[in-house]
Amino acid sequence: MPNSNAKLHSNHRGGREASRRELVSRSLQSAQHCLENQDFGTAYAHYLLVLNLAPELKTTVKETFQFTLFKWAEELDSLARIQDLFNCYEQALELYPNDEVICNSMGEHLFRMGFRDEAAGYFHKAVKLNPDFADAKENFYRVANWLVERWHFIMLNDAKRNLTYLRAIESAVRSGSKSVLDIGTGTGILSMFAKRAGASFVYACELSKTMYELARDVVAANKMEREIKLLHLKSLDIEIPKHMPERVSLVVTETVDAGLFGEGIVESLIHAWEHLLLQPK
């Protein structure tokens, strides 16, 4: 009896595997037929089924799947079916999470729809995945020109201003301010000043996704990624101990410019004073 049961189970498994292969084969044929007839939506659905049933075929059908996705996305875009378009890209990125071509294409759709910050994130990921991907690099630089305000470059090249910040931060750290929060870190320059001055704990928050990613790159390039904790948050949303273990002893910011009230820096500094900064005894 045991041998008979084992044989029965083996036959059952073999039958299921044969059915799976048959369904995959038919779906691939149907997908190809749909592509020939430019029925990209149905072809896309067939490829989704194939890739879910036979993940071992991911490499084999990758290029054809990409082509089908992009064609179907163009149709959805022209029909203003935006949510369906995004759903397709989310499905595709679940199957190919590290595909720079799909990330770049998603970014292009987001950019055209006006979601520039989100687009920059996908372009940046595509460049990270493949630094030699020319289209993604061009797209990232293009969107960065929209998102990185001109005054960032002016400030970074203002040696006198930066030296004043550096000396002030060094003085505060030497006076005992060993934990620092940088509000609106931008490129991360003040956070790095604080760390080099000897601060034990440095936290930096940045709301803009593009500037947050840029700060991560700059901090990493200066080998401080393990010493500066970057938060993609508005300062008003920082919670203790969720984001920082305790209040800091020094808050720095360089968001004070002509857009003082528009940037909400007054509210941010009040919040930092009340909730994030150690109070004098």
Tab-separated table of C-alpha atoms in Angstrom:
chain	number	residue	atom	x	y	z
A	1	MET	CA	0.000	0.000	0.000
A	2	PRO	CA	2.722	2.598	0.832
A	3	ASN	CA	4.361	2.082	-2.562
A	4	SER	CA	0.969	2.385	-4.237
A	5	ASN	CA	0.235	5.695	-2.443
A	6	ALA	CA	3.655	7.099	-3.305
A	7	LYS	CA	3.132	6.227	-6.949
A	8	LEU	CA	-0.305	7.872	-6.879
A	9	HIS	CA	1.121	11.109	-5.427
A	10	SER	CA	3.949	11.060	-7.955
A	11	ASN	CA	1.497	10.685	-10.823
A	12	HIS	CA	-0.596	13.537	-9.394
A	13	ARG	CA	2.407	15.857	-9.207
A	14	GLY	CA	3.448	14.861	-12.683
A	15	GLY	CA	-0.025	15.628	-13.970
A	16	ARG	CA	-0.046	19.082	-12.370
A	17	GLU	CA	3.377	19.861	-13.813
A	18	ALA	CA	2.252	18.797	-17.270
A	19	SER	CA	-0.849	21.001	-16.960
A	20	ARG	CA	1.299	23.947	-15.893
A	21	ARG	CA	3.641	23.543	-18.840
A	22	GLU	CA	0.688	23.249	-21.205
A	23	LEU	CA	-0.929	26.426	-19.835
A	24	VAL	CA	2.362	28.317	-20.041
A	25	SER	CA	2.905	27.183	-23.615
A	26	ARG	CA	-0.599	28.187	-24.674
A	27	SER	CA	-0.321	31.538	-22.933
A	28	LEU	CA	2.961	32.284	-24.689
A	29	GLN	CA	1.380	31.438	-28.041
A	30	SER	CA	-1.619	33.610	-27.241
A	31	ALA	CA	0.628	36.495	-26.172
A	32	GLN	CA	2.546	36.289	-29.444
A	33	HIS	CA	-0.679	36.179	-31.434
A	34	CYS	CA	-1.971	39.255	-29.582
A	35	LEU	CA	1.258	41.134	-30.274
A	36	GLU	CA	0.958	40.370	-33.979
A	37	ASN	CA	-2.529	41.893	-33.843
A	38	GLN	CA	-1.334	44.814	-31.686
A	39	ASP	CA	-3.632	43.788	-28.859
A	40	PHE	CA	-1.101	44.864	-26.260
A	41	GLY	CA	-3.421	44.779	-23.262
A	42	THR	CA	-4.320	41.128	-23.718
A	43	ALA	CA	-0.725	40.242	-24.557
A	44	TYR	CA	0.385	41.918	-21.326
A	45	ALA	CA	-2.154	39.875	-19.327
A	46	HIS	CA	-0.870	36.669	-20.908
A	47	TYR	CA	2.733	37.522	-20.050
A	48	LEU	CA	1.745	38.247	-16.450
A	49	LEU	CA	0.199	34.794	-16.256
A	50	VAL	CA	3.276	33.174	-17.796
A	51	LEU	CA	5.687	34.918	-15.437
A	52	ASN	CA	3.643	34.040	-12.389
A	53	LEU	CA	3.316	30.403	-13.430
A	54	ALA	CA	6.865	30.038	-14.725
A	55	PRO	CA	9.238	32.527	-13.055
A	56	GLU	CA	12.117	30.550	-14.527
A	57	LEU	CA	11.230	32.178	-17.888
A	58	LYS	CA	11.877	35.735	-16.649
A	59	THR	CA	15.160	36.075	-18.493
A	60	THR	CA	13.832	34.451	-21.671
A	61	VAL	CA	10.776	36.709	-22.090
A	62	LYS	CA	12.193	39.855	-20.487
A	63	GLU	CA	12.680	41.959	-23.626
A	64	THR	CA	9.350	40.960	-25.145
A	65	PHE	CA	7.603	41.639	-21.841
A	66	GLN	CA	9.190	45.096	-21.664
A	67	PHE	CA	8.075	45.879	-25.216
A	68	THR	CA	4.535	44.747	-24.429
A	69	LEU	CA	4.432	46.746	-21.189
A	70	PHE	CA	5.611	49.940	-22.853
A	71	LYS	CA	3.150	49.634	-25.741
A	72	TRP	CA	0.255	48.926	-23.384
A	73	ALA	CA	1.313	51.829	-21.160
A	74	GLU	CA	1.238	54.166	-24.171
A	75	GLU	CA	-2.342	53.100	-24.896
A	76	LEU	CA	-3.388	53.540	-21.268
A	77	ASP	CA	-1.769	56.979	-21.225
A	78	SER	CA	-3.614	58.035	-24.380
A	79	LEU	CA	-6.888	56.865	-22.808
A	80	ALA	CA	-6.113	58.761	-19.579
A	81	ARG	CA	-6.294	55.496	-17.614
A	82	ILE	CA	-3.583	56.690	-15.288
A	83	GLN	CA	-4.265	54.369	-12.375
A	84	ASP	CA	-4.261	51.343	-14.663
A	85	LEU	CA	-0.947	52.518	-16.106
A	86	PHE	CA	0.641	52.797	-12.674
A	87	ASN	CA	-0.789	49.417	-11.684
A	88	CYS	CA	0.887	47.816	-14.699
A	89	TYR	CA	4.255	49.305	-13.777
A	90	GLU	CA	3.866	48.204	-10.165
A	91	GLN	CA	3.139	44.654	-11.362
A	92	ALA	CA	6.124	44.779	-13.701
A	93	LEU	CA	8.444	46.023	-10.943
A	94	GLU	CA	7.276	43.250	-8.639
A	95	LEU	CA	8.422	40.793	-11.290
A	96	TYR	CA	11.568	42.750	-12.239
A	97	PRO	CA	12.406	44.923	-9.195
A	98	ASN	CA	15.936	45.668	-10.397
A	99	ASP	CA	15.198	46.419	-14.036
A	100	GLU	CA	16.636	49.822	-14.923
A	101	VAL	CA	14.707	50.033	-18.219
A	102	ILE	CA	11.322	49.639	-16.509
A	103	CYS	CA	12.327	52.102	-13.756
A	104	ASN	CA	13.361	54.662	-16.363
A	105	SER	CA	10.132	54.219	-18.325
A	106	MET	CA	8.048	54.620	-15.165
A	107	GLY	CA	9.955	57.816	-14.435
A	108	GLU	CA	9.250	59.169	-17.905
A	109	HIS	CA	5.497	58.695	-17.449
A	110	LEU	CA	5.600	60.323	-14.017
A	111	PHE	CA	7.589	63.269	-15.367
A	112	ARG	CA	5.148	63.863	-18.228
A	113	MET	CA	2.282	63.850	-15.716
A	114	GLY	CA	3.975	66.458	-13.576
A	115	PHE	CA	5.151	64.172	-10.759
A	116	ARG	CA	8.720	65.375	-11.014
A	117	ASP	CA	9.915	64.454	-7.549
A	118	GLU	CA	8.624	60.895	-7.926
A	119	ALA	CA	10.063	60.687	-11.443
A	120	ALA	CA	13.475	61.693	-10.131
A	121	GLY	CA	13.342	58.777	-7.704
A	122	TYR	CA	12.833	56.251	-10.503
A	123	PHE	CA	15.488	57.857	-12.727
A	124	HIS	CA	17.900	57.820	-9.812
A	125	LYS	CA	17.206	54.140	-9.145
A	126	ALA	CA	17.751	53.328	-12.829
A	127	VAL	CA	21.129	55.082	-12.783
A	128	LYS	CA	22.072	53.285	-9.569
A	129	LEU	CA	21.203	49.949	-11.167
A	130	ASN	CA	23.158	50.753	-14.321
A	131	PRO	CA	25.527	53.751	-14.156
A	132	ASP	CA	26.144	53.441	-17.909
A	133	PHE	CA	22.445	53.780	-18.822
A	134	ALA	CA	22.634	57.005	-20.856
A	135	ASP	CA	18.877	57.610	-21.157
A	136	ALA	CA	18.351	57.348	-17.401
A	137	LYS	CA	21.277	59.662	-16.661
A	138	GLU	CA	19.973	62.250	-19.100
A	139	ASN	CA	16.479	62.000	-17.609
A	140	PHE	CA	17.780	62.303	-14.052
A	141	TYR	CA	19.838	65.413	-14.851
A	142	ARG	CA	16.902	66.920	-16.714
A	143	VAL	CA	14.467	66.468	-13.840
A	144	ALA	CA	17.110	67.555	-11.321
A	145	ASN	CA	17.326	70.882	-13.155
A	146	TRP	CA	13.626	71.354	-12.396
A	147	LEU	CA	13.860	70.305	-8.776
A	148	VAL	CA	17.184	71.580	-7.488
A	149	GLU	CA	16.709	75.268	-6.871
A	150	ARG	CA	19.351	77.607	-8.275
A	151	TRP	CA	20.111	78.999	-4.831
A	152	HIS	CA	21.569	75.622	-3.800
A	153	PHE	CA	24.438	76.158	-6.217
A	154	ILE	CA	24.910	79.758	-5.110
A	155	MET	CA	25.098	78.717	-1.459
A	156	LEU	CA	27.453	75.805	-2.097
A	157	ASN	CA	29.860	78.140	-3.877
A	158	ASP	CA	29.643	80.864	-1.219
A	159	ALA	CA	32.899	80.078	0.612
A	160	LYS	CA	32.542	82.903	3.133
A	161	ARG	CA	29.016	81.836	4.065
A	162	ASN	CA	29.982	78.165	4.407
A	163	LEU	CA	33.021	79.012	6.520
A	164	THR	CA	30.796	81.045	8.853
A	165	TYR	CA	28.437	78.090	9.237
A	166	LEU	CA	31.364	75.740	9.842
A	167	ARG	CA	32.871	77.917	12.567
A	168	ALA	CA	29.506	78.396	14.277
A	169	ILE	CA	28.822	74.642	14.275
A	170	GLU	CA	32.341	73.857	15.509
A	171	SER	CA	31.892	76.349	18.335
A	172	ALA	CA	28.542	74.842	19.367
A	173	VAL	CA	29.883	71.287	19.295
A	174	ARG	CA	32.964	72.253	21.324
A	175	SER	CA	30.617	73.881	23.840
A	176	GLY	CA	28.871	70.561	24.423
A	177	SER	CA	26.279	70.141	21.674
A	178	LYS	CA	27.013	66.537	20.763
A	179	SER	CA	23.728	65.627	19.048
A	180	VAL	CA	22.623	67.621	16.006
A	181	LEU	CA	19.526	67.852	13.789
A	182	ASP	CA	19.876	69.455	10.357
A	183	ILE	CA	16.476	70.675	9.116
A	184	GLY	CA	16.135	70.832	5.325
A	185	THR	CA	19.566	69.305	4.815
A	186	GLY	CA	19.655	69.823	1.031
A	187	THR	CA	23.045	68.480	-0.047
A	188	GLY	CA	23.919	67.521	3.544
A	189	ILE	CA	26.716	70.048	3.926
A	190	LEU	CA	25.782	71.247	7.431
A	191	SER	CA	25.354	67.677	8.665
A	192	MET	CA	28.852	66.871	7.451
A	193	PHE	CA	30.183	70.029	9.120
A	194	ALA	CA	28.622	68.844	12.387
A	195	LYS	CA	30.082	65.366	12.103
A	196	ARG	CA	33.551	66.649	11.251
A	197	ALA	CA	33.319	69.037	14.194
A	198	GLY	CA	32.973	66.027	16.482
A	199	ALA	CA	29.235	65.624	17.042
A	200	SER	CA	28.429	62.124	18.301
A	201	PHE	CA	24.995	61.863	16.702
A	202	VAL	CA	23.864	63.701	13.563
A	203	TYR	CA	20.359	63.531	12.074
A	204	ALA	CA	19.227	65.260	8.897
A	205	CYS	CA	15.726	65.595	7.453
A	206	GLU	CA	14.786	66.519	3.903
A	207	LEU	CA	11.284	66.615	2.427
A	208	SER	CA	12.241	66.689	-1.258
A	209	LYS	CA	12.803	63.160	-2.577
A	210	THR	CA	15.336	64.437	-5.103
A	211	MET	CA	17.365	66.368	-2.532
A	212	TYR	CA	17.136	63.453	-0.089
A	213	GLU	CA	18.622	61.100	-2.703
A	214	LEU	CA	21.260	63.690	-3.571
A	215	ALA	CA	22.185	64.079	0.114
A	216	ARG	CA	22.533	60.298	0.420
A	217	ASP	CA	24.960	60.272	-2.500
A	218	VAL	CA	26.976	63.221	-1.169
A	219	VAL	CA	27.163	61.786	2.351
A	220	ALA	CA	28.159	58.365	0.980
A	221	ALA	CA	30.811	59.951	-1.251
A	222	ASN	CA	32.276	61.497	1.907
A	223	LYS	CA	32.119	58.100	3.699
A	224	MET	CA	29.679	59.330	6.350
A	225	GLU	CA	26.608	57.227	5.502
A	226	ARG	CA	26.966	55.297	8.762
A	227	GLU	CA	27.481	58.415	10.855
A	228	ILE	CA	24.681	60.656	9.593
A	229	LYS	CA	21.093	59.416	9.733
A	230	LEU	CA	19.115	60.864	6.828
A	231	LEU	CA	15.333	61.100	7.166
A	232	HIS	CA	13.027	61.598	4.182
A	233	LEU	CA	10.601	63.576	6.311
A	234	LYS	CA	9.272	67.006	7.048
A	235	SER	CA	10.724	68.166	10.366
A	236	LEU	CA	7.197	68.555	11.738
A	237	ASP	CA	6.696	64.805	11.246
A	238	ILE	CA	9.750	63.675	13.177
A	239	GLU	CA	8.800	61.632	16.238
A	240	ILE	CA	10.832	60.600	19.261
A	241	PRO	CA	11.840	57.808	19.706
A	242	LYS	CA	10.534	56.544	16.357
A	243	HIS	CA	12.959	58.545	14.207
A	244	MET	CA	15.455	59.795	16.802
A	245	PRO	CA	16.109	58.129	20.160
A	246	GLU	CA	16.032	61.414	22.094
A	247	ARG	CA	16.040	65.167	21.748
A	248	VAL	CA	19.087	66.788	20.195
A	249	SER	CA	21.212	69.523	21.706
A	250	LEU	CA	21.657	71.548	18.511
A	251	VAL	CA	19.429	72.343	15.522
A	252	VAL	CA	20.975	73.759	12.337
A	253	THR	CA	19.312	74.847	9.107
A	254	GLU	CA	20.114	76.763	5.956
A	255	THR	CA	16.563	77.077	4.701
A	256	VAL	CA	16.383	80.745	5.685
A	257	ASP	CA	16.274	82.717	2.450
A	258	ALA	CA	13.754	84.902	0.641
A	259	GLY	CA	11.229	82.069	0.949
A	260	LEU	CA	11.359	82.162	4.771
A	261	PHE	CA	7.645	82.015	5.481
A	262	GLY	CA	6.711	80.075	2.353
A	263	GLU	CA	9.061	77.248	3.353
A	264	GLY	CA	7.392	76.975	6.756
A	265	ILE	CA	10.747	77.311	8.485
A	266	VAL	CA	9.260	79.297	11.359
A	267	GLU	CA	6.870	76.458	12.200
A	268	SER	CA	9.697	73.939	11.789
A	269	LEU	CA	11.987	75.765	14.193
A	270	ILE	CA	9.220	76.209	16.766
A	271	HIS	CA	8.466	72.482	16.507
A	272	ALA	CA	12.160	71.642	16.843
A	273	TRP	CA	12.481	73.879	19.910
A	274	GLU	CA	9.434	72.420	21.604
A	275	HIS	CA	9.756	68.750	20.709
A	276	LEU	CA	13.174	67.875	19.323
A	277	LEU	CA	15.667	70.169	21.081
A	278	LEU	CA	16.921	69.691	24.622
A	279	GLN	CA	15.664	72.550	26.773
A	280	PRO	CA	18.135	74.605	28.820
A	281	LYS	CA	17.954	73.964	32.547
